[in-house]
PDB file of C-alpha atoms in Angstrom:
ATOM      1  CA  ARG I   1       8.918   8.579   9.222  1.00  0.00           C
ATOM      2  CA  ALA I   2       6.417   7.474   6.602  1.00  0.00           C
ATOM      3  CA  LEU I   3       6.661   9.053   3.162  1.00  0.00           C
ATOM      4  CA  PRO I   4       3.677   9.441   0.823  1.00  0.00           C
ATOM      5  CA  PRO I   5       3.287   6.729  -1.827  1.00  0.00           C
ATOM      6  CA  GLY I   6       5.612   7.368  -4.768  1.00  0.00           C
ATOM      7  CA  GLU I   7       7.806   9.808  -2.826  1.00  0.00           C
ATOM      8  CA  VAL I   8      10.978   7.708  -3.147  1.00  0.00           C
ATOM      9  CA  ASP I   9      10.637   7.616  -6.950  1.00  0.00           C
ATOM     10  CA  ARG I  10       9.792  11.324  -7.005  1.00  0.00           C
ATOM     11  CA  ARG I  11      12.938  12.243  -5.084  1.00  0.00           C
ATOM     12  CA  LEU I  12      15.393   9.812  -6.655  1.00  0.00           C
ATOM     13  CA  GLY I  13      13.837   9.115 -10.029  1.00  0.00           C
ATOM     14  CA  GLU I  14      12.345   5.808 -11.073  1.00  0.00           C
ATOM     15  CA  GLY I  15      15.005   3.100 -10.973  1.00  0.00           C
ATOM     16  CA  ILE I  16      17.665   5.442  -9.534  1.00  0.00           C
ATOM     17  CA  GLU I  17      19.397   4.057  -6.440  1.00  0.00           C
ATOM     18  CA  VAL I  18      21.456   6.960  -5.066  1.00  0.00           C
ATOM     19  CA  VAL I  19      21.277  10.741  -5.351  1.00  0.00           C
ATOM     20  CA  LEU I  20      24.012  12.972  -3.953  1.00  0.00           C
ATOM     21  CA  GLN I  21      22.779  16.530  -3.752  1.00  0.00           C
ATOM     22  CA  ARG I  22      24.807  19.665  -3.184  1.00  0.00           C
ATOM     23  CA  SER I  23      23.388  22.997  -2.024  1.00  0.00           C
ATOM     24  CA  MET I  24      19.889  21.759  -1.274  1.00  0.00           C
ATOM     25  CA  GLU I  25      16.942  23.748  -0.028  1.00  0.00           C
ATOM     26  CA  LYS I  26      15.285  23.181   3.347  1.00  0.00           C
ATOM     27  CA  ASP I  27      13.598  19.745   3.336  1.00  0.00           C
ATOM     28  CA  GLU I  28      11.454  19.290   6.427  1.00  0.00           C
ATOM     29  CA  MET I  29       9.902  16.060   5.134  1.00  0.00           C
ATOM     30  CA  LEU I  30      13.259  14.290   5.401  1.00  0.00           C
ATOM     31  CA  PHE I  31      15.142  16.222   8.044  1.00  0.00           C
ATOM     32  CA  ALA I  32      12.380  17.610  10.316  1.00  0.00           C
ATOM     33  CA  GLU I  33      13.649  20.309  12.687  1.00  0.00           C
ATOM     34  CA  ALA I  34      17.243  19.895  11.424  1.00  0.00           C
ATOM     35  CA  ALA I  35      16.161  20.899   7.882  1.00  0.00           C
ATOM     36  CA  PRO I  36      17.183  24.585   8.064  1.00  0.00           C
ATOM     37  CA  GLY I  37      20.815  23.569   8.675  1.00  0.00           C
ATOM     38  CA  ILE I  38      21.096  20.885   5.983  1.00  0.00           C
ATOM     39  CA  ARG I  39      23.051  22.082   2.934  1.00  0.00           C
ATOM     40  CA  SER I  40      23.837  18.813   1.118  1.00  0.00           C
ATOM     41  CA  ALA I  41      22.416  15.297   1.266  1.00  0.00           C
ATOM     42  CA  ALA I  42      22.876  11.701   0.234  1.00  0.00           C
ATOM     43  CA  MET I  43      19.640   9.811  -0.455  1.00  0.00           C
ATOM     44  CA  ILE I  44      19.628   6.065  -1.026  1.00  0.00           C
ATOM     45  CA  ARG I  45      16.794   3.734  -2.017  1.00  0.00           C
ATOM     46  CA  LEU I  46      16.119   0.881   0.417  1.00  0.00           C
ATOM     47  CA  HIS I  47      14.709  -2.240  -1.229  1.00  0.00           C
ATOM     48  CA  LEU I  48      12.278  -3.634   1.352  1.00  0.00           C
ATOM     49  CA  ASP I  49      10.143  -5.918  -0.795  1.00  0.00           C
ATOM     50  CA  PRO I  50       8.348  -8.209  -0.184  1.00  0.00           C
ATOM     51  CA  VAL I  51       7.590  -6.838   3.321  1.00  0.00           C
ATOM     52  CA  ALA I  52       7.164  -3.135   2.435  1.00  0.00           C
ATOM     53  CA  ALA I  53       7.457  -0.549  -0.331  1.00  0.00           C
ATOM     54  CA  ASP I  54      10.874   0.919  -1.083  1.00  0.00           C
ATOM     55  CA  GLY I  55      12.253   3.147   1.632  1.00  0.00           C
ATOM     56  CA  LEU I  56      14.666   6.055   1.643  1.00  0.00           C
ATOM     57  CA  LEU I  57      17.803   6.429   3.743  1.00  0.00           C
ATOM     58  CA  ALA I  58      18.888  10.067   3.878  1.00  0.00           C
ATOM     59  CA  PHE I  59      22.019  11.654   5.307  1.00  0.00           C
ATOM     60  CA  GLY I  60      22.281  15.408   5.610  1.00  0.00           C
ATOM     61  CA  SER I  61      25.252  17.682   6.205  1.00  0.00           C
ATOM     62  CA  ARG I  62      25.628  21.314   7.189  1.00  0.00           C
ATOM     63  CA  ASP I  63      28.512  21.480   4.700  1.00  0.00           C
ATOM     64  CA  ALA I  64      27.218  22.292   1.195  1.00  0.00           C
ATOM     65  CA  ASP I  65      30.094  20.316  -0.315  1.00  0.00           C
ATOM     66  CA  ALA I  66      29.915  17.215   1.904  1.00  0.00           C
ATOM     67  CA  PHE I  67      27.848  15.332  -0.683  1.00  0.00           C
ATOM     68  CA  HIS I  68      28.149  16.000  -4.404  1.00  0.00           C
ATOM     69  CA  PRO I  69      27.363  14.153  -7.650  1.00  0.00           C
ATOM     70  CA  GLN I  70      31.031  13.424  -8.450  1.00  0.00           C
ATOM     71  CA  GLN I  71      31.458  11.438  -5.231  1.00  0.00           C
ATOM     72  CA  GLY I  72      31.756   7.642  -5.134  1.00  0.00           C
ATOM     73  CA  THR I  73      28.749   5.735  -3.766  1.00  0.00           C
ATOM     74  CA  GLU I  74      30.072   2.223  -3.053  1.00  0.00           C
ATOM     75  CA  LEU I  75      30.123   2.533   0.743  1.00  0.00           C
ATOM     76  CA  ILE I  76      26.770   4.254   0.973  1.00  0.00           C
ATOM     77  CA  ARG I  77      25.226   1.529  -1.228  1.00  0.00           C
ATOM     78  CA  PHE I  78      26.706  -1.124   1.065  1.00  0.00           C
ATOM     79  CA  LEU I  79      25.256   0.610   4.116  1.00  0.00           C
ATOM     80  CA  ALA I  80      21.851   0.826   2.422  1.00  0.00           C
ATOM     81  CA  ARG I  81      21.867  -2.941   1.750  1.00  0.00           C
ATOM     82  CA  ILE I  82      22.660  -3.673   5.412  1.00  0.00           C
ATOM     83  CA  VAL I  83      19.981  -1.271   6.691  1.00  0.00           C
ATOM     84  CA  ALA I  84      17.428  -2.769   4.263  1.00  0.00           C
ATOM     85  CA  LEU I  85      18.200  -6.323   5.448  1.00  0.00           C
ATOM     86  CA  CYS I  86      17.794  -5.271   9.090  1.00  0.00           C
ATOM     87  CA  LEU I  87      14.515  -3.472   8.354  1.00  0.00           C
ATOM     88  CA  LYS I  88      13.132  -6.459   6.414  1.00  0.00           C
ATOM     89  CA  ARG I  89      13.828  -8.722   9.391  1.00  0.00           C
ATOM     90  CA  LEU I  90      12.243  -6.259  11.773  1.00  0.00           C
ATOM     91  CA  LEU I  91       9.164  -5.687   9.605  1.00  0.00           C
ATOM     92  CA  SER I  92       8.573  -9.369   8.884  1.00  0.00           C
ATOM     93  CA  SER I  93       8.613 -10.379  12.555  1.00  0.00           C
TER      94      SER I  93
END
């Protein structure tokens, strides 16, 4: 889904790549009808330039402790790079 301009920076912080959030509130903008059940989330910036503005890849869990700030982010960053490459190819064609 499309996010309002500046929303990725608002959620992650300018220049921040990954945010792991524990015990989050209902977020219908990201998780739509699943939002009431989401208790923790991982949000990753997708670099889509030059074909589009930055995007946001978000994973939610019903477990409040599934994602937390002390967790490693190497694999999720790798996945974000792969998703961004695939989206760039799709958007530029």
